[in-house]
PDB file of C-alpha atoms in Angstrom:
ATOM      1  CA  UNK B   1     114.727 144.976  48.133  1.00  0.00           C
ATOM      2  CA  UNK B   2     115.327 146.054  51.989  1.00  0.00           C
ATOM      3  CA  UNK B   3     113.880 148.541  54.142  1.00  0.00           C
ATOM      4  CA  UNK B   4     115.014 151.934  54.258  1.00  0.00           C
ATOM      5  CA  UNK B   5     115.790 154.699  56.677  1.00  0.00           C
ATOM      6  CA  UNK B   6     116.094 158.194  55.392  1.00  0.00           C
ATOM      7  CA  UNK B   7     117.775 160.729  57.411  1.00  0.00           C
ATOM      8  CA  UNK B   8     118.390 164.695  57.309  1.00  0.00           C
ATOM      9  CA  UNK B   9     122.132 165.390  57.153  1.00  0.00           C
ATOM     10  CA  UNK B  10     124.240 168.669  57.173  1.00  0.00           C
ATOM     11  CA  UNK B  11     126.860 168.865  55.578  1.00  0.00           C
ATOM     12  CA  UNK B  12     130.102 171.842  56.323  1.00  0.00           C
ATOM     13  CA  UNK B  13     131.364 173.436  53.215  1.00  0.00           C
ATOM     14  CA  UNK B  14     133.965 175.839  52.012  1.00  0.00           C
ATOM     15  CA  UNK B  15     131.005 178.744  51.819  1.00  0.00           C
ATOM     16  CA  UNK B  16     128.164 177.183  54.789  1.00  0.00           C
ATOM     17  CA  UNK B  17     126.445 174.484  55.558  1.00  0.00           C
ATOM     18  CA  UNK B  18     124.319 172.280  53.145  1.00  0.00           C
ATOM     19  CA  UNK B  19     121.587 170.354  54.093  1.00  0.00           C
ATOM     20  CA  UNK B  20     121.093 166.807  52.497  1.00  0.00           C
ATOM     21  CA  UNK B  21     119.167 163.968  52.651  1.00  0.00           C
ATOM     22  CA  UNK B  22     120.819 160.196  53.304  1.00  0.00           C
ATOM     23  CA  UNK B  23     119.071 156.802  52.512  1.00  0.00           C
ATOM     24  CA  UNK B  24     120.290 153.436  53.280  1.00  0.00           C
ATOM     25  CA  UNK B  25     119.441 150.214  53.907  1.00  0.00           C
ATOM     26  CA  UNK B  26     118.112 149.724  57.424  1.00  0.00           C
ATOM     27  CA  UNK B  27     120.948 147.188  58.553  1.00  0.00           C
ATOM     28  CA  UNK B  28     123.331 149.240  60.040  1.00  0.00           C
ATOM     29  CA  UNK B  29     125.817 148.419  57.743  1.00  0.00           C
ATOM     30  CA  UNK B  30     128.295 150.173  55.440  1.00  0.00           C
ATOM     31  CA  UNK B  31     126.441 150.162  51.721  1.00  0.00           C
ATOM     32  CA  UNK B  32     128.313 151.612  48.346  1.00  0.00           C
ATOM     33  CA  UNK B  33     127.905 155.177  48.089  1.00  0.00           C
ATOM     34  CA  UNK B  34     125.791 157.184  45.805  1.00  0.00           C
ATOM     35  CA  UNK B  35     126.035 160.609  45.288  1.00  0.00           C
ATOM     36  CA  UNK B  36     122.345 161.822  43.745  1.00  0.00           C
ATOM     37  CA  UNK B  37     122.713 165.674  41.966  1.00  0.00           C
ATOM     38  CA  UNK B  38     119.125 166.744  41.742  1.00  0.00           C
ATOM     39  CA  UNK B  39     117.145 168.452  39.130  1.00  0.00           C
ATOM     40  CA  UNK B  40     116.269 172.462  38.960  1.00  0.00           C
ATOM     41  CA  UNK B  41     113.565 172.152  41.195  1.00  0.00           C
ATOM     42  CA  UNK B  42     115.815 170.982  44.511  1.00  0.00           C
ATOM     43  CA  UNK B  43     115.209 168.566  47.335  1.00  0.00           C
ATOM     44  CA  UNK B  44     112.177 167.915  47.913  1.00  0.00           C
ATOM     45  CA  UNK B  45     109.650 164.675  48.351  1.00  0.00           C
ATOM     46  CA  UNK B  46     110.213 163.319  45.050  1.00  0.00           C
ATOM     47  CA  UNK B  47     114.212 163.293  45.206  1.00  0.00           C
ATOM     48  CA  UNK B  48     113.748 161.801  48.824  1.00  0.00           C
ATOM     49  CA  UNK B  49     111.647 159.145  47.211  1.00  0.00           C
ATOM     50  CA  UNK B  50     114.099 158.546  44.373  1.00  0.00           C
ATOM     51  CA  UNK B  51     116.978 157.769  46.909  1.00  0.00           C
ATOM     52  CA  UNK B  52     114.735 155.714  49.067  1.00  0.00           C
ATOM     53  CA  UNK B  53     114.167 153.445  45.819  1.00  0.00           C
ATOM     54  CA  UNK B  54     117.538 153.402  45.021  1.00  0.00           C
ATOM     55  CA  UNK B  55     118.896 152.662  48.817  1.00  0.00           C
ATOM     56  CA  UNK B  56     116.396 149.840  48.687  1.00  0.00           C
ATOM     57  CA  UNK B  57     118.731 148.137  45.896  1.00  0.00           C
ATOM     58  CA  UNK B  58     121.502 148.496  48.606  1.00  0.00           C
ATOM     59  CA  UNK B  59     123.090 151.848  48.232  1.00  0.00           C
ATOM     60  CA  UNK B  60     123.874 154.526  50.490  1.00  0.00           C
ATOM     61  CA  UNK B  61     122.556 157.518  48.679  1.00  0.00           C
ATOM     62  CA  UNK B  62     123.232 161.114  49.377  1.00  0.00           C
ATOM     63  CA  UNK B  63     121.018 163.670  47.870  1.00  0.00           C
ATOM     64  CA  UNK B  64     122.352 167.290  48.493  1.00  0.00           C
ATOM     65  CA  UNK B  65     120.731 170.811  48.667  1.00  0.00           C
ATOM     66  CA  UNK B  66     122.965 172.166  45.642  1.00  0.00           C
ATOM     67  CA  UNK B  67     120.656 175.488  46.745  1.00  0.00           C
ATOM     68  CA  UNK B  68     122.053 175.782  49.940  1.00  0.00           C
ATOM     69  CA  UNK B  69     123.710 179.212  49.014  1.00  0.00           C
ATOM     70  CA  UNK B  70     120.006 180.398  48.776  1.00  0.00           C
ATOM     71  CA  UNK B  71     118.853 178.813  52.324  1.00  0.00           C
ATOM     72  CA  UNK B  72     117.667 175.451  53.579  1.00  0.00           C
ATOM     73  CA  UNK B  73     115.140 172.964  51.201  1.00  0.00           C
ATOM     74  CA  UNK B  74     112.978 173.819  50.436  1.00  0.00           C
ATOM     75  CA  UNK B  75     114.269 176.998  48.791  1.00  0.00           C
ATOM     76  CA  UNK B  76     111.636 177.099  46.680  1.00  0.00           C
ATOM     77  CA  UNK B  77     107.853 177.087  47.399  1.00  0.00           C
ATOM     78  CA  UNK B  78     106.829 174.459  44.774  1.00  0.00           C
ATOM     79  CA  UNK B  79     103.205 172.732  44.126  1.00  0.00           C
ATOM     80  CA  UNK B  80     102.691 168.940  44.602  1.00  0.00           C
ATOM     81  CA  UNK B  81     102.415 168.689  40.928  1.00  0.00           C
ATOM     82  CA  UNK B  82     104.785 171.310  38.817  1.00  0.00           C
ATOM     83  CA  UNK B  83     103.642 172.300  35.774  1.00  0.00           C
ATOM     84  CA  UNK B  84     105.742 174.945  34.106  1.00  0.00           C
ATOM     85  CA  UNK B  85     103.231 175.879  31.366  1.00  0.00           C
ATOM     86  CA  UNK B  86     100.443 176.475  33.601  1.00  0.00           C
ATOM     87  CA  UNK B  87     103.211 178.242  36.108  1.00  0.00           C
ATOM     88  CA  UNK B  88     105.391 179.452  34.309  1.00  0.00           C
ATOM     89  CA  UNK B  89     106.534 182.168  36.786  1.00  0.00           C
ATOM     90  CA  UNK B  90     108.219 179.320  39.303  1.00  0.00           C
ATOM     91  CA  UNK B  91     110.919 179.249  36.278  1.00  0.00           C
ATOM     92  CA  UNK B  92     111.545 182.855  37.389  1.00  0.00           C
ATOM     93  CA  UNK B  93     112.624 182.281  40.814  1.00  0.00           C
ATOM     94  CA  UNK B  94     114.742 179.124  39.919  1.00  0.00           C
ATOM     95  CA  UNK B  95     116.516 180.409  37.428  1.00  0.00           C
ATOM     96  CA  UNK B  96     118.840 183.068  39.281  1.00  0.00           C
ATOM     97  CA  UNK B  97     119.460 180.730  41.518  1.00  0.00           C
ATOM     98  CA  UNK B  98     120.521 178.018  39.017  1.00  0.00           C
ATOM     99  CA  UNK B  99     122.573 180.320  37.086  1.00  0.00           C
ATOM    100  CA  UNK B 100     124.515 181.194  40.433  1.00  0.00           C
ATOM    101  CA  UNK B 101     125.960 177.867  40.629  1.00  0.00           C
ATOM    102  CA  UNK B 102     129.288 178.260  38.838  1.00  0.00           C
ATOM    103  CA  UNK B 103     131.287 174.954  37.798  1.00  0.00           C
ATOM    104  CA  UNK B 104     133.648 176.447  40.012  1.00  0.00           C
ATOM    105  CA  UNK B 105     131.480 176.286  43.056  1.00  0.00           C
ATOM    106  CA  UNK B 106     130.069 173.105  42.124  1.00  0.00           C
ATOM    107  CA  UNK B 107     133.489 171.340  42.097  1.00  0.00           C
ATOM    108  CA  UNK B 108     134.358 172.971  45.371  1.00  0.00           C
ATOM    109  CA  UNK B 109     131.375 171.598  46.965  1.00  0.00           C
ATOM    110  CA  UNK B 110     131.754 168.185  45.644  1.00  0.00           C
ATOM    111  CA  UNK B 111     134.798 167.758  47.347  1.00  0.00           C
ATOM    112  CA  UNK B 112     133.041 168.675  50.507  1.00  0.00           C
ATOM    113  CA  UNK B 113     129.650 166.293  49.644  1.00  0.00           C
ATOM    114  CA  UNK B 114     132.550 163.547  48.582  1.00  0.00           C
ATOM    115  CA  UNK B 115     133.916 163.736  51.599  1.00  0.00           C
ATOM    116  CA  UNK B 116     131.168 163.585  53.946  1.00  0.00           C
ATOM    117  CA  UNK B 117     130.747 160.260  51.828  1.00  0.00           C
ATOM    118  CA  UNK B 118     133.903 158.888  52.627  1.00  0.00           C
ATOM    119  CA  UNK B 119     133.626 160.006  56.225  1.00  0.00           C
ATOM    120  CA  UNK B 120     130.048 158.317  57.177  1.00  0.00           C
ATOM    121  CA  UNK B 121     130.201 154.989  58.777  1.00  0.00           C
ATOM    122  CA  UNK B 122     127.261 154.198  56.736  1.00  0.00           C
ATOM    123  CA  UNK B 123     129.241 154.193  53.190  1.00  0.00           C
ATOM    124  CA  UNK B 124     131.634 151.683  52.418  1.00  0.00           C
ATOM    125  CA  UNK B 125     135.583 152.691  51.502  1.00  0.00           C
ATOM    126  CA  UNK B 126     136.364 153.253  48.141  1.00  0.00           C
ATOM    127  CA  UNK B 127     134.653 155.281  45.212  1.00  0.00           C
ATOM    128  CA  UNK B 128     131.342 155.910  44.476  1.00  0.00           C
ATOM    129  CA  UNK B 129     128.937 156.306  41.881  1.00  0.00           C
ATOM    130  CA  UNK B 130     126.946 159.511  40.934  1.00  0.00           C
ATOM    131  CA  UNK B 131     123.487 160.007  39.025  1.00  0.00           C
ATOM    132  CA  UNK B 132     121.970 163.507  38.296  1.00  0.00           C
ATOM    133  CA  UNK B 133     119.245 164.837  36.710  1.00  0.00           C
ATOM    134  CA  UNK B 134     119.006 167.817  34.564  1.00  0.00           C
ATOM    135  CA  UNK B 135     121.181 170.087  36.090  1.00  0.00           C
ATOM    136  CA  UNK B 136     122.176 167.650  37.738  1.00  0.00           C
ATOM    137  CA  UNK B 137     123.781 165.966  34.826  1.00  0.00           C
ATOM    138  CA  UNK B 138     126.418 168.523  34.410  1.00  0.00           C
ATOM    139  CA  UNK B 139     127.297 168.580  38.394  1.00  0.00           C
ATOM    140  CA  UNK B 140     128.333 164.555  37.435  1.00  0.00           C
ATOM    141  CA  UNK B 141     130.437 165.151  34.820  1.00  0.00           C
ATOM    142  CA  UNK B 142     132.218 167.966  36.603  1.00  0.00           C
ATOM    143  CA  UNK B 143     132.425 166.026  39.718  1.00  0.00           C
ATOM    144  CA  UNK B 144     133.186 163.286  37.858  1.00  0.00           C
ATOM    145  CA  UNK B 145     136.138 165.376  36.052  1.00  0.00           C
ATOM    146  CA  UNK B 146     137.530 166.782  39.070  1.00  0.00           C
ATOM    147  CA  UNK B 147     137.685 164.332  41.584  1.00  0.00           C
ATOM    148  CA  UNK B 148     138.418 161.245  39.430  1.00  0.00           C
ATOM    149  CA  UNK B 149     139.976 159.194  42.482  1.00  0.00           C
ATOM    150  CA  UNK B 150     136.537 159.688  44.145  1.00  0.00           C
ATOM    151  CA  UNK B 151     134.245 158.780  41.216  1.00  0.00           C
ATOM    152  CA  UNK B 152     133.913 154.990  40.039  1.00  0.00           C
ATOM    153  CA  UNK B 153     130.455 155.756  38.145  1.00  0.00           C
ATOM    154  CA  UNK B 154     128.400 158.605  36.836  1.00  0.00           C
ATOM    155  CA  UNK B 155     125.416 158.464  35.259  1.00  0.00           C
ATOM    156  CA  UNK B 156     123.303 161.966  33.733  1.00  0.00           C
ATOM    157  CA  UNK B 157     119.802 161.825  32.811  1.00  0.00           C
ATOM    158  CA  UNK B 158     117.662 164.796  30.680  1.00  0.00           C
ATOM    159  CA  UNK B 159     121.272 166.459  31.275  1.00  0.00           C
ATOM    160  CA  UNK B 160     121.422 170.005  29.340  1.00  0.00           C
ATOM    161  CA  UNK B 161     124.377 172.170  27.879  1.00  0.00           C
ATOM    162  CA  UNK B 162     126.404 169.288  28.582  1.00  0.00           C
ATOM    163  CA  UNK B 163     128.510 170.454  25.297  1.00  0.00           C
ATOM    164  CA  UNK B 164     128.877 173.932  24.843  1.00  0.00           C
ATOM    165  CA  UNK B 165     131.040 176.432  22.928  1.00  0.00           C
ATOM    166  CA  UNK B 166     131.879 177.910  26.433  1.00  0.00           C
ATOM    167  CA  UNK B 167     135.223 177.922  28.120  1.00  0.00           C
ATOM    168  CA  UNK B 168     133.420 175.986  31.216  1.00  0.00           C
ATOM    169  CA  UNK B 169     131.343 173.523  29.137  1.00  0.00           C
ATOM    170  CA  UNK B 170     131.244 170.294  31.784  1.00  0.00           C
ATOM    171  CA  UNK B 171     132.280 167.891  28.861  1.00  0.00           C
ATOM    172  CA  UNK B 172     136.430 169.900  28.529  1.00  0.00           C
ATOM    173  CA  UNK B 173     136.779 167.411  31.727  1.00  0.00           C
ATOM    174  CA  UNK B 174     136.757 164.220  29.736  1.00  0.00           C
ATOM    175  CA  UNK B 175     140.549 164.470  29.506  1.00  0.00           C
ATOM    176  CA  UNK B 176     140.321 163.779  33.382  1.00  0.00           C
ATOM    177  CA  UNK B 177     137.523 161.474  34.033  1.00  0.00           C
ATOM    178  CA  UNK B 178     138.570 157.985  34.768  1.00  0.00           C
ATOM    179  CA  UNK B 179     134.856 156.699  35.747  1.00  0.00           C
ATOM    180  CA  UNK B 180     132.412 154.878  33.417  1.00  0.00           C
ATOM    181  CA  UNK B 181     129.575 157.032  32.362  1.00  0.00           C
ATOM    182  CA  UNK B 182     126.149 156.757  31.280  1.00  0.00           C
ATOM    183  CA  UNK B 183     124.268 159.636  29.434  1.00  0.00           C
ATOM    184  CA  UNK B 184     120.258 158.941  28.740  1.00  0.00           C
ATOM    185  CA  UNK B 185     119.497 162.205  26.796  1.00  0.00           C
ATOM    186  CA  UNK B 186     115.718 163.414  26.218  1.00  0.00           C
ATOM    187  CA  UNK B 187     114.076 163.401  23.136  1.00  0.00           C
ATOM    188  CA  UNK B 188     113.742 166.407  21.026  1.00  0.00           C
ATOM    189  CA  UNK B 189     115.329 168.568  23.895  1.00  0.00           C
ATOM    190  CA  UNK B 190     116.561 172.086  23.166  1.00  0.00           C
ATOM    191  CA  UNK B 191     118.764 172.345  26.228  1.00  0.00           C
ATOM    192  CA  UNK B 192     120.836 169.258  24.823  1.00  0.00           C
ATOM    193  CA  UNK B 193     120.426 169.110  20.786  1.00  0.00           C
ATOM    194  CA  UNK B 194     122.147 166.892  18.753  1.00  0.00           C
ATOM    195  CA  UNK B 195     124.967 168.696  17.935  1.00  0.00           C
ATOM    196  CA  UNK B 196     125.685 168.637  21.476  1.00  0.00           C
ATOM    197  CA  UNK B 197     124.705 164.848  21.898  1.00  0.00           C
ATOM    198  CA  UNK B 198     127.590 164.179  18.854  1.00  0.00           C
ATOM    199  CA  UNK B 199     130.269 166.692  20.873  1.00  0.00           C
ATOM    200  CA  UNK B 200     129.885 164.747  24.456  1.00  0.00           C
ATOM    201  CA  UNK B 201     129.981 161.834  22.652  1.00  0.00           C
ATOM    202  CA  UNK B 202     132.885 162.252  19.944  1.00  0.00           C
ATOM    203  CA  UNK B 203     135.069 164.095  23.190  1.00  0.00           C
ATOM    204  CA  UNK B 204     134.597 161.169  25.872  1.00  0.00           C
ATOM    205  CA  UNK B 205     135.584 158.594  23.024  1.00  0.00           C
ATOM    206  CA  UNK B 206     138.317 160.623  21.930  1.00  0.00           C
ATOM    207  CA  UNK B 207     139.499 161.360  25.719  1.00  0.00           C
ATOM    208  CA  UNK B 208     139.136 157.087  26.238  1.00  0.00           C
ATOM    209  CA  UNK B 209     136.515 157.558  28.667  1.00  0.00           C
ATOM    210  CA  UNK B 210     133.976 154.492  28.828  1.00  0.00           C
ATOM    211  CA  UNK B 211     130.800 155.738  27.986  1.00  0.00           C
ATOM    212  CA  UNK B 212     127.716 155.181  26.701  1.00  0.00           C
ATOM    213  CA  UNK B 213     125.006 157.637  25.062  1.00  0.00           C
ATOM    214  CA  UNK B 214     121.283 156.995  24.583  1.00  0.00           C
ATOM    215  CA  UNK B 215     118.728 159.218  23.433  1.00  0.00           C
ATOM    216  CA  UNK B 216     115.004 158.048  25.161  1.00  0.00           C
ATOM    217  CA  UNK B 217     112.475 158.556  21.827  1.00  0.00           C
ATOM    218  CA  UNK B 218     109.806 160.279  23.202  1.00  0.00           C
ATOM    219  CA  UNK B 219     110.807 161.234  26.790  1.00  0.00           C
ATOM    220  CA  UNK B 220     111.152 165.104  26.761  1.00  0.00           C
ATOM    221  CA  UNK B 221     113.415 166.936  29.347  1.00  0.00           C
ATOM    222  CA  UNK B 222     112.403 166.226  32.710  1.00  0.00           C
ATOM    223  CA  UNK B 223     110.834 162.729  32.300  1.00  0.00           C
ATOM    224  CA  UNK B 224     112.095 160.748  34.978  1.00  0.00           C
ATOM    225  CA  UNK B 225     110.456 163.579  37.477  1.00  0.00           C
ATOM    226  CA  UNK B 226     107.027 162.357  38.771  1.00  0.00           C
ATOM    227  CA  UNK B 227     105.831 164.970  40.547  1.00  0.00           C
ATOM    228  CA  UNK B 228     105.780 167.490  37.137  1.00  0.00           C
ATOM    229  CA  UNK B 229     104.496 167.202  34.052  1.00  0.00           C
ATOM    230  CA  UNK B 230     107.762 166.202  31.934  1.00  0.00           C
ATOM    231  CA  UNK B 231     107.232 162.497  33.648  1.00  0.00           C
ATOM    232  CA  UNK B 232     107.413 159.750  31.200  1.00  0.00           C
ATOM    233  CA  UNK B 233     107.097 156.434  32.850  1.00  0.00           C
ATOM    234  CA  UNK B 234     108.684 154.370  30.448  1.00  0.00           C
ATOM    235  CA  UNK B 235     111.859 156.275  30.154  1.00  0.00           C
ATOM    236  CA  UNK B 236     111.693 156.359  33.993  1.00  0.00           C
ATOM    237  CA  UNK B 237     111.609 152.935  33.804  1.00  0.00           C
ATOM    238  CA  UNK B 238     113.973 152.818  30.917  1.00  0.00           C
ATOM    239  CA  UNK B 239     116.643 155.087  33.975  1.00  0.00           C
ATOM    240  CA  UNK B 240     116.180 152.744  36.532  1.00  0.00           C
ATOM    241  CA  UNK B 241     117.501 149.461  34.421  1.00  0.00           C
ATOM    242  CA  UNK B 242     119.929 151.512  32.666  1.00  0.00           C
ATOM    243  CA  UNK B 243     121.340 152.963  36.234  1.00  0.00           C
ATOM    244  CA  UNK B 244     121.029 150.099  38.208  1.00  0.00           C
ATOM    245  CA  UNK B 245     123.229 147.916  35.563  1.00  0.00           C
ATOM    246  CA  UNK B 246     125.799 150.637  35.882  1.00  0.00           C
ATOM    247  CA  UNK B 247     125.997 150.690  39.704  1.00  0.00           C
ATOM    248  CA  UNK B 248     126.011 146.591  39.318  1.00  0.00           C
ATOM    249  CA  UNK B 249     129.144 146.773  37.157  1.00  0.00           C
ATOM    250  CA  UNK B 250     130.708 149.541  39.801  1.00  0.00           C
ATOM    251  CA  UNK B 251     130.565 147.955  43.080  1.00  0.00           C
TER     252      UNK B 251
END
């Protein structure tokens, strides 16, 4: 493990300016990039203390406002500790604003976070590896998807609607992905059943994509978020080997 400085980054898009958040080592030197999609809640601390952990291992991580339609992180005015049962009302305000991001605008503002990536002296050349969370999940695969030149790894954890019936279900990219992936699905989670588990699964084998699918028994949607109450250390735990043996075999 090294130290780590984090930075505050903007980033130009086709529609604005996002703001993001860059860790890496404290060496000065270029580090393999990661691309970190965050969950529904946004940047904030805890995502900033994910890619601190995970710039520690020697990675260049980028985590960026996916919001930033909606203004700068935080968008939302979130407790410490979120807890959606006792407030269930912050699931009102996030929700819109989830919903506006399209797969189209997603993929249009991956190329622009990819190439901000490939642009910092800070990231070494070549591909780089993605992990996201939640919605997250489905930002991967479509990144993933679209800009297969760009992406060498993608991992999705607590991913949802990852296998829909809808025209722009994220997993009608496999045809096009040429990146290993990693999928650690939560347990019992209605946003990803097992009928969609079996339909990401049986379309990146059939599509040739190297893949692998795990469901995390007893880690519900949300777990490897420690600042709410979906956090289940061991499948955090369980992430960090799982994604950290990916980004070994990437770079």
């Amino acid at each position: 493990m090294t130290s780590v400085q984090g930075t505050a980054v903007d980033i130009t898009t086709e529609d604005g300016v996002a703001d993001a958040y860059l860790a890496h080592p404290n060496d000065g030197l270029p580090h393999p990039g990661v691309l970190l999609y965050q969950d529904a809640f946004g940047l904030r601390p805890h995502l900033r203390a994910m890619a601190d952990r995970l710039a520690s291992a020697g990675y260049a991580v980028l985590v960026p406002n996916l919001f930033y339609r909606h203004g700068r992180s935080p968008v939302f005015d979130l407790p410490e500790f979120i807890d959606l049962e006792a407030r269930p009302e912050i699931f009102q305000q996030i929700g819109p604003v989830m919903g506006a991001l399209t797969p189209e605008l997603s993929v249009r503002d991956a190329g622009a976070y990819l190439g901000w990536l490939a642009d910092s002296p800070l990231v070494a050349d070549g591909p780089v590896a993605i992990t996201g969370y939640c919605m997250g999940a489905r930002v991967a695969l479509l990144t993933a998807g679209s800009h297969p030149d760009r992406v060498a790894a993608a991992a999705g954890f607590h991913g949802g609607r990852l296998a829909t019936d809808q025209p722009d279900s994220p997993h009608l990219v496999a045809g096009n992905v040429t990146a290993e992936l990693y999928f650690g699905h939560a347990d019992e989670d209605s946003s990803m059943p097992p009928e969609q588990q079996r339909l990401l699964a049986e379309t990146l084998t059939a599509a040739g994509v190297r893949h692998r699918c795990e469901v995390y028994p007893g880690s519900h949607h949300g777990y490897t978020q420690a600042d709410t109450a979906a956090y289940d250390e061991k499948g955090a735990e369980r992430h960090w080997a799982a994604l950290l043996d990916l980004l070994a075999r990437t770079f």
